Protein backbone atom coordinates (compact mmCIF):
# COMPACT_ATOMS: atom_id res chain seq x y z
CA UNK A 1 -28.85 60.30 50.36
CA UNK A 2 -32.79 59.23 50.79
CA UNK A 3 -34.57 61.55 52.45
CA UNK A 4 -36.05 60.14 56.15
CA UNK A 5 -39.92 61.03 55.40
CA UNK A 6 -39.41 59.44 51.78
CA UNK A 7 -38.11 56.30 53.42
CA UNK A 8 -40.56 55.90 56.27
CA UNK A 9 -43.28 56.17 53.08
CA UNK A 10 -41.94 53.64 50.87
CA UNK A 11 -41.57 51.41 53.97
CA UNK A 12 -44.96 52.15 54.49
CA UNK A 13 -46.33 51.37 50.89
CA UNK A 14 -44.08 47.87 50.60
CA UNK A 15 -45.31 46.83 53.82
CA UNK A 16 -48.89 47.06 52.22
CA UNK A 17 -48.16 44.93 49.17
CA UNK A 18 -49.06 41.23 48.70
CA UNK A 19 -46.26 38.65 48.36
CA UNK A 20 -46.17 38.74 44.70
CA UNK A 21 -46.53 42.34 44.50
CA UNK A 22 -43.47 43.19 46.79
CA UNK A 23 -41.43 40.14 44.86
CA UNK A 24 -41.94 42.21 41.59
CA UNK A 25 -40.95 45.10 43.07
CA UNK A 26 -37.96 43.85 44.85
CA UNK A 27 -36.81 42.00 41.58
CA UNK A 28 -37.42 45.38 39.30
CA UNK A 29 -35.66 47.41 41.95
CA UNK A 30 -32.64 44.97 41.68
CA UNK A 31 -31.96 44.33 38.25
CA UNK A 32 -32.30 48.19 37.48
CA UNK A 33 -35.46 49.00 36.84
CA UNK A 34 -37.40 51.90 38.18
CA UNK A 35 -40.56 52.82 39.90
CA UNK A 36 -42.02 56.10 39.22
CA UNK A 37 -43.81 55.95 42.79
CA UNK A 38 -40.52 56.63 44.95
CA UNK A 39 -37.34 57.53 43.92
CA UNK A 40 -34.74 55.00 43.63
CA UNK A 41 -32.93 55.85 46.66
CA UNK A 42 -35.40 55.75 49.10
CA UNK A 43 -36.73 52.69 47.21
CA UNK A 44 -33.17 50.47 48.19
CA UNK A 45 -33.10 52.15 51.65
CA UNK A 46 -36.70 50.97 52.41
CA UNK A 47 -35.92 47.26 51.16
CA UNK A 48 -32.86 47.19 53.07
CA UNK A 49 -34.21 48.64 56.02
CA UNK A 50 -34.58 45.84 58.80
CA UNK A 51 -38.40 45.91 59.03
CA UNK A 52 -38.25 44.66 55.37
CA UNK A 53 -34.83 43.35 54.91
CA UNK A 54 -36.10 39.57 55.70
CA UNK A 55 -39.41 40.21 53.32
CA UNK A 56 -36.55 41.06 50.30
CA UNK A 57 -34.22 38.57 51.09
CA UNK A 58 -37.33 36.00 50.96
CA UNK A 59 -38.68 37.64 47.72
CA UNK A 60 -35.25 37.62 46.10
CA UNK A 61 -35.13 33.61 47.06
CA UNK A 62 -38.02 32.56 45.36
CA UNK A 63 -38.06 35.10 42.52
CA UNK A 64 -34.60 32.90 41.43
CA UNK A 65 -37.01 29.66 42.34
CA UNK A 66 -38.75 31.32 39.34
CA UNK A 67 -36.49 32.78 37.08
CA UNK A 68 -38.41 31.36 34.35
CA UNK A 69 -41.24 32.90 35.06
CA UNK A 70 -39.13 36.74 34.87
CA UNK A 71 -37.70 35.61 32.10
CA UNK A 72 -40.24 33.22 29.72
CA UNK A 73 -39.12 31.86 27.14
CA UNK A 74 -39.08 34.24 24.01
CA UNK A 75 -40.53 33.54 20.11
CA UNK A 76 -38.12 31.51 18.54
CA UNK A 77 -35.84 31.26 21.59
CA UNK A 78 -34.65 27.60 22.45
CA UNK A 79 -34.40 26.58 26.24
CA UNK A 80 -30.35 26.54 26.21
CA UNK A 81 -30.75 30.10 25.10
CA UNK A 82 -33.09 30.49 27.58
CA UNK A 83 -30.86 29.48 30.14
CA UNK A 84 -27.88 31.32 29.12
CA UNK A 85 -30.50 34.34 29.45
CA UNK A 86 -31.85 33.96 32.85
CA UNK A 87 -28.05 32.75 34.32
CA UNK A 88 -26.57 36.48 34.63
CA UNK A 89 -30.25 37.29 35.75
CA UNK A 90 -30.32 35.07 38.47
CA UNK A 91 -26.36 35.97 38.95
CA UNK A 92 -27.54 40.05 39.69
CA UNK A 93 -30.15 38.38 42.13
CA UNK A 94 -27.49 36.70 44.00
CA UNK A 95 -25.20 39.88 43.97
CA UNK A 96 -27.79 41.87 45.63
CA UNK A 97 -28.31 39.03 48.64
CA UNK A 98 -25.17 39.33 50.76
CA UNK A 99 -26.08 43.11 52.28
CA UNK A 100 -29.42 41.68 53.33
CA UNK A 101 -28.17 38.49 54.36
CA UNK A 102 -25.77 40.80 56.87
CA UNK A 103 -29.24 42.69 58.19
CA UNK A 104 -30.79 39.54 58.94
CA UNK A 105 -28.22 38.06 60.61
CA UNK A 106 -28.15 41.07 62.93
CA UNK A 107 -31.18 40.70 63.26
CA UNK A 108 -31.51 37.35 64.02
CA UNK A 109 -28.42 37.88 66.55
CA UNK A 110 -30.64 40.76 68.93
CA UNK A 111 -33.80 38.14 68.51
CA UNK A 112 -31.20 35.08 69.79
CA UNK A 113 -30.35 37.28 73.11
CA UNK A 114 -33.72 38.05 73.68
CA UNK A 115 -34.86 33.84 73.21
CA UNK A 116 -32.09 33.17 75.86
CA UNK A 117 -33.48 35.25 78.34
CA UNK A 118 -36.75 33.75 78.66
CA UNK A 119 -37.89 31.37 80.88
CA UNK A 120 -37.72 27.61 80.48
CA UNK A 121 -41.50 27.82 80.02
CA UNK A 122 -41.53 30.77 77.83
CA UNK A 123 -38.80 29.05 75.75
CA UNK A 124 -40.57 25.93 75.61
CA UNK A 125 -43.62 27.48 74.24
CA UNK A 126 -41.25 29.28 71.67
CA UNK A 127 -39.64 26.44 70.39
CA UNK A 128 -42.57 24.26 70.13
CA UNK A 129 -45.09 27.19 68.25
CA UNK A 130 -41.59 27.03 65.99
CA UNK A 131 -42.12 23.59 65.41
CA UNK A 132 -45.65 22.95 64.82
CA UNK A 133 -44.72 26.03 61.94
CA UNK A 134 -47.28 28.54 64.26
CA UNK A 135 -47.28 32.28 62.96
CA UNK A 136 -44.14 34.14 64.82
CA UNK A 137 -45.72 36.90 66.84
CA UNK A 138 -44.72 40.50 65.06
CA UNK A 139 -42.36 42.06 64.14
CA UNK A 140 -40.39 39.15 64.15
CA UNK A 141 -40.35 37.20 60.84
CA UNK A 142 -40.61 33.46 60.23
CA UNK A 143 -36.62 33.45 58.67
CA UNK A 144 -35.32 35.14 61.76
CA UNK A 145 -37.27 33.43 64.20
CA UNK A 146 -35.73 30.05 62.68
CA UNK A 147 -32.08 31.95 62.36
CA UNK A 148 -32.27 32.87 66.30
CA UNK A 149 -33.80 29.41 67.17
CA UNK A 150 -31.06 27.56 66.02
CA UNK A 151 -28.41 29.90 66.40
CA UNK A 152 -25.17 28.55 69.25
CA UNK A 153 -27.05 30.85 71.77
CA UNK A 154 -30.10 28.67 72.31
CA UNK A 155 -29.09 25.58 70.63
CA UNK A 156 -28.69 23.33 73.58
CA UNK A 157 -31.53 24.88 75.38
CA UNK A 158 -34.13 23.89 72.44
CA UNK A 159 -31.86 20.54 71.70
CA UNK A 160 -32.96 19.15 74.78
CA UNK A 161 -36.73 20.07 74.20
CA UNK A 162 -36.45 18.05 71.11
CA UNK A 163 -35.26 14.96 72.93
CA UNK A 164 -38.30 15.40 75.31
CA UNK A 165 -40.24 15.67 72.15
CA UNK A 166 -39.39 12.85 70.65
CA UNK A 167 -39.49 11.04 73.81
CA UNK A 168 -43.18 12.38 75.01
CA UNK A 169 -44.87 14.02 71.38
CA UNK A 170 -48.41 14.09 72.90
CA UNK A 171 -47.22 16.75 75.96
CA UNK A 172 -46.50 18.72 72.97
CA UNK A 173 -48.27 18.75 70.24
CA UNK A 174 -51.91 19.63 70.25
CA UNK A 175 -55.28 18.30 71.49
CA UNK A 176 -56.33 15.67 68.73
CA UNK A 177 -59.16 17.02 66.75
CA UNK A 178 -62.40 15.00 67.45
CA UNK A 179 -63.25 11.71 65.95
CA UNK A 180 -59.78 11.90 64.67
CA UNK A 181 -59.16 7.86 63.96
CA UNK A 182 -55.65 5.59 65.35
CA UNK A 183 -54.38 5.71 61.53
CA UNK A 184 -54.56 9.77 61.23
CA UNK A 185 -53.35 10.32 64.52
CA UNK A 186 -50.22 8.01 63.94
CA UNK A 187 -49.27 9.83 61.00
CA UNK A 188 -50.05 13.34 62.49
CA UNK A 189 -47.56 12.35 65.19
CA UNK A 190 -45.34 10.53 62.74
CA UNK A 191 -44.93 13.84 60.70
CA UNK A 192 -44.30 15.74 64.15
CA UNK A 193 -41.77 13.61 64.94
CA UNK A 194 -39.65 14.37 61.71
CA UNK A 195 -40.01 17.48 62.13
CA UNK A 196 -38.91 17.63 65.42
CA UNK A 197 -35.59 15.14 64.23
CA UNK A 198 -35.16 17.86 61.36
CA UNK A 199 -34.47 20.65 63.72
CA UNK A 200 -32.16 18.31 65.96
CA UNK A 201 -29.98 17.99 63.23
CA UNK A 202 -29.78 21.46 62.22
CA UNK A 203 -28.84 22.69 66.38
CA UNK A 204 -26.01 19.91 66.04
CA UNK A 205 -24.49 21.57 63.67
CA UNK A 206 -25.10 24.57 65.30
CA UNK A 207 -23.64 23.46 68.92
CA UNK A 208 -20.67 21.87 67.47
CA UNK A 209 -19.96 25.19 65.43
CA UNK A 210 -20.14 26.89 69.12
CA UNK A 211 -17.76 24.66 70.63
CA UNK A 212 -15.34 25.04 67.88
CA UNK A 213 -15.67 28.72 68.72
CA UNK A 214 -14.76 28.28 71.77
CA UNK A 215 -11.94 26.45 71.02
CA UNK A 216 -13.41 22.97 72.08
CA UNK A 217 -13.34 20.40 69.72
CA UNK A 218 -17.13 19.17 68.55
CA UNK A 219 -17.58 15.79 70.28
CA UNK A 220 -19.49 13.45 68.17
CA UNK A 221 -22.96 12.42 69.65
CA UNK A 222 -22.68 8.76 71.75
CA UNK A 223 -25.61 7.22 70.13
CA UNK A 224 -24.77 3.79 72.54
CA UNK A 225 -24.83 6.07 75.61
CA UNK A 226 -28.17 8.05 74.69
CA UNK A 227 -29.84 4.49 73.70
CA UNK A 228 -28.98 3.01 77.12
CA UNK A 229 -30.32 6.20 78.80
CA UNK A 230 -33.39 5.78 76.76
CA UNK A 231 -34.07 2.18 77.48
CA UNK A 232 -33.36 3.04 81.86
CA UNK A 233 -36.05 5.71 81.42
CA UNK A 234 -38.63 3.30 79.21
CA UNK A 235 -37.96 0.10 80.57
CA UNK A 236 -35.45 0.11 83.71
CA UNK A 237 -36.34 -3.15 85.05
CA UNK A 238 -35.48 -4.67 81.32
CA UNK A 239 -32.48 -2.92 81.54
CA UNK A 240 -31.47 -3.88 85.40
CA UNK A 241 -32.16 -7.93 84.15
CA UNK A 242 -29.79 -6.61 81.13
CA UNK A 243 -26.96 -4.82 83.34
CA UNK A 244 -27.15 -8.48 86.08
CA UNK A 245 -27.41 -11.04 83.05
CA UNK A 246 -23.94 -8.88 81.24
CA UNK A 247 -22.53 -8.83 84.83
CA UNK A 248 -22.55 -12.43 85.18
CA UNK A 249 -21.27 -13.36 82.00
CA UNK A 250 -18.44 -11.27 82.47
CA UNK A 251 -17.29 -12.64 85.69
CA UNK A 252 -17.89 -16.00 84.32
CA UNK A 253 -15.70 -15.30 81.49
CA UNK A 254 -13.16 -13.72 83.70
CA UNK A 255 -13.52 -16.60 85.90
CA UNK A 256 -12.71 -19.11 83.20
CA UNK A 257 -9.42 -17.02 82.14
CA UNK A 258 -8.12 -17.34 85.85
CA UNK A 259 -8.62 -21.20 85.69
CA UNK A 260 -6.84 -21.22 82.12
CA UNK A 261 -4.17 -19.31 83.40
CA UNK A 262 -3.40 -21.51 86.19
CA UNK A 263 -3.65 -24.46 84.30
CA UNK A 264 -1.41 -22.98 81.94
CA UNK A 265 1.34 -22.28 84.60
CA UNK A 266 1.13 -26.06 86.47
CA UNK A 267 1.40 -27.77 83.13
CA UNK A 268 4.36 -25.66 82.82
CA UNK A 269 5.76 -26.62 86.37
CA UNK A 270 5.17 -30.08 85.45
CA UNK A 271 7.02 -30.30 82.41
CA UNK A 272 9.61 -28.71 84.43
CA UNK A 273 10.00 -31.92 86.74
């Protein structure tokens, strides 16, 4: 077993390393290699430890993203030997992901509670800093904020900011930077707008999975419903001339079946005669 002091060190000297530092030490540590500046033990206990468990599980990600890079391509080596090189590599990678996948989710369980506590305010500042992709305040990281964010916990609390958003982008997003011209400022609210329809569809999946849960079965969104609510909030009188103008052609239409029907039945009465 790692000793404590040891531990708290290494956790200490990885949380001082650059991205691509830690990466290569993550990777090394993984695929069996060792690092004369801590023993092994306290080495995996450190990267597995939840201050750094999201760093490693990030690391490990995008050291597979460039599995070429760990493992170039060798004189005289062709690229299908290359590949059937790097594919039990990147296979070890993978092994070593569930444990840390399990400490993150944890994790990102504890940071969900604490989201659904705030305020509406609070949460609304939350959820848009998540959006606009503004540095998570410490020691939260970026993977766990997004984990808690769109976790069943929150998911209908930050859906509904996102129909706001969509609806009203500018109360949102920030102040236009000066001079900015009509074509920049369209796309800069263009991009925040898919964005914000990214996320919706992500906490979709993640209310229906919370209804299912629950034992509820996930009711597919009414897209007729939510445009009609739409159009009464953007337009109402357009919609009021809409709601009269279908009014009237339906009683005209059920007016028009009445007088078939009767003509149907004294036709019949006469040919009865």
């Amino acid at each position: 077993m790692a000793d404590a002091q040891q531990v708290a060190a290494e956790i200490k000297r990885l949380s001082e390393m650059s991205p691509e530092a830690f990466m290569d030490t993550a990777v090394q540590y993984v695929t069996g290699g060792t690092d004369k500046r801590a023993p092994r033990e306290a080495q995996g206990a450190a990267l597995h430890d939840p201050r750094l468990a999201p760093r490693t599980l990030q690391a490990l990600r995008t050291a597979i993203q460039r599995a070429k890079s760990y493992n170039p391509l060798q004189e005289g080596e062709t690229r299908k030997q290359q590949q059937a090189r790097i594919a039990p590599w990147r296979e070890t990678i993978k092994a070593a992901m569930p444990p840390l996948e399990d400490v993150v989710d944890d994790l990102a369980h504890e940071h969900a509670k604490n989201l659904a506590a705030l305020d509406d305010d609070s949460f609304a500042d939350r959820w848009t800093s998540f959006i606009l992709d503004e540095p998570v305040p410490a020691p939260t990281s970026p993977h766990v904020e997004a984990l808690a964010l769109r976790s069943p916990r929150v998911a209908r609390r930050a859906a509904r900011l996102c129909r706001l958003m969509l609806e009203e982008p500018a109360r949102f997003m920030p102040e236009p930077p000066a001079g900015e011209s009509g074509n920049a400022q369209e796309r800069r609210v263009e991009n925040f707008r898919r964005r914000v329809e990214s996320e919706a569809a992500f906490l979709r999946y993640a209310v229906q999975y919370g209804e299912a849960r629950q034992g509820r079965m996930p009711a597919e969104p009414n897209v007729r419903l939510q445009a009609l609510k739409l159009l009464g909030e953007r337009h109402p009188e357009e919609l009021m001339e809409l709601l009269r103008q279908e009014r009237g052609g339906a009683l005209e239409k059920a007016a028009e079946e009445r007088r078939a029907r009767r003509a149907v039945k004294r036709a019949a009465r006469q040919g009865a005669r």
